[in-house]
């Protein structure tokens, strides 16, 4: 399985700069509130220092009361401004995340279908849920705490230097331990975090695929293997977690020691300064309190930094879901509607080729049925014809243009692939029908539904086209979901349609009725039907028989029956 890419670190930096620029006013207000809260908080140690000096020098009860009240007022004002700043930070974070989610969904929808299928739905699901949640947590809680810590440390160091440059020298003792340990940690943790998140993504993908394919796993007696795969994925993810925790357990003790070291050094310097009359007890008290004021925010910031590292990797995963930029060379536009397949070879893996030199020409307006045993490569050829995958070698062209190089907006106007796997989106029936970009009247929508045999079902709905369907609303049967998908095809109006088991969820009678109702709609279009029911092949202009990744027969239904080859044997077996 091919993973979706990660964005470069420069892309993350660019995103941060663009976000800060686009939200300059909100960011400035938030930063200003944090600065005000910190500046007010710095008055607290000075007031306590003044209180000590007043007590030592002898003072009145009124003075002590005034200083105590001032201290309480400072604490209250600091808490109010800090709370307001945190509130603005979380609102700011929610706005950023809402924009990020919308961009992620838009980028995911713009990815080529082949890229999405190669990566698997689990990878996209992991990025859309787990990674977004991690970024949400970091932006709403981690970023404000780190910002508070940064402002607090800077302001406090300045206050300490202004109050007593001599005692402030005690801070330097922490640097030889604090700086190297954090450089060591920050260099190692990003790769460890990335590998851990990849393992969790693989586990989520495995779990999702196991749940989606539960019936298939049971039918093929693969339940035990899928359970073992899940356990292996969980073990790998837990190993990644343990490696992260191992790094943190070597990092945290060094932090704790670096916080403690300045206190005894400053006590020694304070004793020396007081003995020589350089500083009073109030100043020494204020300086010790300042050093303790820094410890809490600094410790909080360094712990949140680990979450920010995780969020950084998650952000790279989200920003990595972007369509590849165009090389600047315009793709050759189709001139005509004939389809030509030349010496096409294809394999999902390098060591296993599925198609072996397919040659096929489909004139515009022809109805071609592709039949063959299970696993022969019929659906794979359908994917190549629809441009969802590119051949390993050879070419698939429409009107002389290579299908796999056409932009999606051009390609979907030329050819559409319709399979048995359909999805009903939560919303109104109208919303589900208008997924192909376009502007249609209600009459046109109802006509499209009638053309696929869904008119009676729509008439039975309480609000017609405005009826809520999907999760939590009117349930849509699987067979009707296929008919809605066919109605969307009618609205999209491609000149070529590839049908891969598109009527498989309907019973034989309903499938034939639907195909008859579609006959008028599909008149003049090229229809390539990957047929699992041979009555479809009998109605086609030509039939291509694929066996072992090769076209072994090609001709009309009558010609192939008369030839007495593989097609004749398939018809006889189905009788």
XYZ file of C-alpha atoms in Angstrom, residues 306-550:
245
model
C 6.287 17.463 22.973
C 2.630 17.818 21.972
C 3.596 20.539 19.529
C 6.110 18.134 17.972
C 3.301 15.619 17.464
C 1.061 18.380 16.079
C 3.871 19.454 13.743
C 4.093 15.975 12.250
C 0.291 15.822 12.057
C 0.276 19.173 10.263
C 2.802 17.838 7.752
C 0.501 14.864 7.183
C -2.496 17.158 6.623
C -0.622 19.551 4.346
C 0.746 16.543 2.453
C -2.761 15.810 1.150
C -2.524 18.139 -1.797
C -2.895 17.474 -5.507
C 0.418 17.415 -7.346
C 1.177 20.754 -8.941
C 0.997 20.906 -12.693
C 4.281 20.695 -14.554
C 3.138 23.561 -16.755
C 2.808 21.406 -19.881
C -0.728 21.334 -21.235
C -2.139 17.861 -21.795
C -3.166 17.023 -25.324
C -6.907 17.569 -25.631
C -8.999 14.712 -27.054
C -9.999 15.101 -30.711
C -12.775 12.608 -31.131
C -14.275 9.899 -28.929
C -12.691 6.686 -30.208
C -10.888 4.636 -27.539
C -7.650 2.876 -28.423
C -5.741 0.509 -26.140
C -2.257 -0.395 -27.361
C -0.063 -3.120 -25.861
C -1.213 -2.266 -22.318
C 0.513 -3.979 -19.435
C -0.305 -3.316 -15.797
C 0.508 -4.668 -12.345
C -0.524 -3.523 -8.882
C 2.876 -4.749 -7.680
C 6.159 -4.730 -9.564
C 6.467 -8.508 -9.319
C 2.913 -9.368 -10.394
C 1.552 -8.291 -13.761
C -2.235 -8.439 -14.163
C -2.664 -7.382 -17.798
C -0.317 -8.735 -20.464
C -0.287 -6.756 -23.704
C -3.960 -5.769 -24.211
C -4.854 -4.369 -27.644
C -8.391 -3.070 -28.157
C -10.177 -0.424 -30.192
C -13.645 0.851 -29.251
C -15.292 3.155 -31.830
C -17.465 5.994 -30.545
C -21.017 4.910 -29.817
C -20.255 1.186 -29.559
C -21.534 -0.996 -26.741
C -18.782 -3.362 -25.707
C -19.191 -6.101 -23.115
C -16.095 -7.422 -21.342
C -16.525 -10.929 -19.928
C -14.290 -13.560 -18.437
C -13.632 -15.623 -15.329
C -13.117 -14.001 -11.926
C -9.609 -12.560 -11.541
C -9.001 -12.336 -15.295
C -8.351 -8.561 -15.169
C -11.734 -7.196 -16.328
C -12.129 -4.591 -13.559
C -8.467 -3.610 -13.869
C -8.954 -2.854 -17.551
C -12.055 -0.827 -16.657
C -9.996 1.296 -14.247
C -7.402 1.962 -16.940
C -10.094 2.923 -19.458
C -11.524 5.402 -16.926
C -8.105 6.934 -16.172
C -8.099 5.873 -12.516
C -4.772 4.111 -12.998
C -2.023 4.485 -15.567
C -0.687 1.456 -17.439
C 2.778 0.176 -16.563
C 3.527 0.251 -20.289
C 1.530 0.866 -23.423
C -1.184 3.492 -23.814
C -4.908 4.083 -23.333
C -6.136 6.950 -25.501
C -9.425 8.756 -26.092
C -9.495 10.883 -29.219
C -5.725 10.512 -29.430
C -5.127 11.871 -25.892
C -3.583 9.725 -23.152
C -6.365 9.139 -20.614
C -4.152 9.012 -17.506
C -2.662 12.472 -18.223
C -5.953 14.323 -18.700
C -6.941 16.776 -15.917
C -9.801 15.411 -13.813
C -12.268 18.077 -14.944
C -11.584 17.176 -18.597
C -11.425 13.423 -17.989
C -14.792 13.197 -16.185
C -16.439 14.929 -19.134
C -15.038 12.222 -21.383
C -15.439 8.979 -19.432
C -16.936 7.846 -16.106
C -16.504 4.586 -14.227
C -19.524 3.333 -12.298
C -19.045 0.393 -9.921
C -21.218 -1.427 -7.397
C -19.643 0.573 -4.537
C -21.870 3.602 -4.054
C -22.254 6.063 -1.200
C -25.258 8.045 -0.029
C -24.159 11.328 1.531
C -25.981 12.773 4.529
C -28.140 15.572 3.163
C -31.102 16.026 0.873
C -31.811 13.871 -2.153
C -31.210 17.001 -4.238
C -27.716 17.372 -2.706
C -26.891 13.772 -3.596
C -27.993 14.241 -7.200
C -26.137 17.519 -7.792
C -22.708 16.214 -6.757
C -21.533 16.527 -10.381
C -20.985 20.274 -10.784
C -23.913 21.805 -12.625
C -27.158 23.717 -12.335
C -30.298 21.660 -12.978
C -33.993 22.368 -12.576
C -36.211 20.090 -10.509
C -37.749 18.806 -13.741
C -34.317 17.778 -15.003
C -33.478 16.023 -11.731
C -36.776 14.147 -11.697
C -36.301 13.167 -15.337
C -32.859 11.726 -14.525
C -34.376 9.710 -11.668
C -37.184 8.485 -13.911
C -34.674 7.381 -16.555
C -33.110 4.954 -14.067
C -36.406 3.645 -12.717
C -36.438 5.598 -9.446
C -39.538 7.741 -10.082
C -41.888 5.697 -7.846
C -39.408 5.686 -4.960
C -38.995 9.474 -5.156
C -42.784 9.926 -5.246
C -43.036 7.961 -2.000
C -40.667 10.292 -0.135
C -42.296 12.802 2.263
C -40.514 15.897 0.883
C -39.552 14.736 -2.594
C -36.150 16.088 -3.668
C -35.815 17.924 -0.338
C -36.113 14.733 1.733
C -33.169 14.162 4.064
C -31.435 10.883 3.272
C -28.413 9.013 4.577
C -27.190 8.681 8.155
C -29.852 9.666 10.685
C -32.513 10.256 8.022
C -34.393 8.221 5.391
C -32.464 5.017 4.726
C -31.622 4.361 1.087
C -31.492 0.667 0.089
C -28.309 -0.508 -1.599
C -30.108 -1.103 -4.890
C -31.562 2.423 -4.821
C -28.105 3.864 -4.038
C -26.913 2.340 -7.318
C -29.846 3.894 -9.149
C -29.016 7.304 -7.647
C -25.441 6.863 -8.869
C -26.744 6.090 -12.351
C -28.927 9.219 -12.195
C -25.807 11.254 -11.397
C -24.164 9.767 -14.481
C -27.141 10.870 -16.571
C -26.698 14.421 -15.227
C -22.899 14.404 -15.708
C -23.480 13.440 -19.372
C -20.138 11.778 -20.311
C -19.746 10.429 -23.844
C -18.220 7.164 -22.548
C -19.431 5.115 -19.607
C -17.625 2.162 -18.038
C -20.027 -0.016 -16.027
C -18.358 -2.427 -13.602
C -21.051 -4.489 -11.870
C -23.149 -1.320 -11.733
C -26.399 -3.317 -11.485
C -25.057 -6.176 -9.351
C -27.102 -5.231 -6.281
C -30.342 -5.471 -8.214
C -32.127 -8.739 -8.793
C -32.034 -10.078 -12.355
C -35.500 -8.753 -13.257
C -34.782 -5.280 -11.825
C -31.376 -5.177 -13.493
C -32.885 -5.946 -16.901
C -35.631 -3.361 -16.366
C -33.043 -0.744 -15.401
C -30.879 -1.551 -18.393
C -33.907 -1.212 -20.679
C -34.780 2.171 -19.175
C -31.176 3.267 -19.648
C -31.141 2.293 -23.305
C -32.687 5.573 -24.426
C -30.430 7.600 -22.119
C -27.284 5.839 -23.327
C -28.207 6.083 -26.992
C -25.249 7.429 -28.951
C -22.787 6.985 -26.055
C -19.919 4.557 -25.844
C -20.780 1.967 -23.184
C -18.209 -0.515 -21.908
C -19.919 -2.997 -19.601
C -17.861 -5.377 -17.499
C -20.480 -8.091 -17.563
C -21.026 -10.670 -14.864
C -24.500 -11.440 -16.183
C -24.275 -12.747 -19.725
C -27.613 -11.246 -20.844
C -25.704 -7.936 -20.837
C -23.144 -9.380 -23.223
C -25.863 -10.735 -25.516
C -27.246 -7.203 -25.987
C -23.832 -5.637 -26.741
C -22.482 -4.796 -30.190
C -19.311 -6.721 -29.459
C -17.987 -8.947 -26.693
C -14.353 -9.088 -25.513
C -13.349 -12.205 -23.580
C -10.450 -11.726 -21.143
C -8.613 -14.689 -19.686
C -5.419 -14.472 -17.689
C -4.958 -10.780 -18.463
C -5.234 -11.240 -22.247
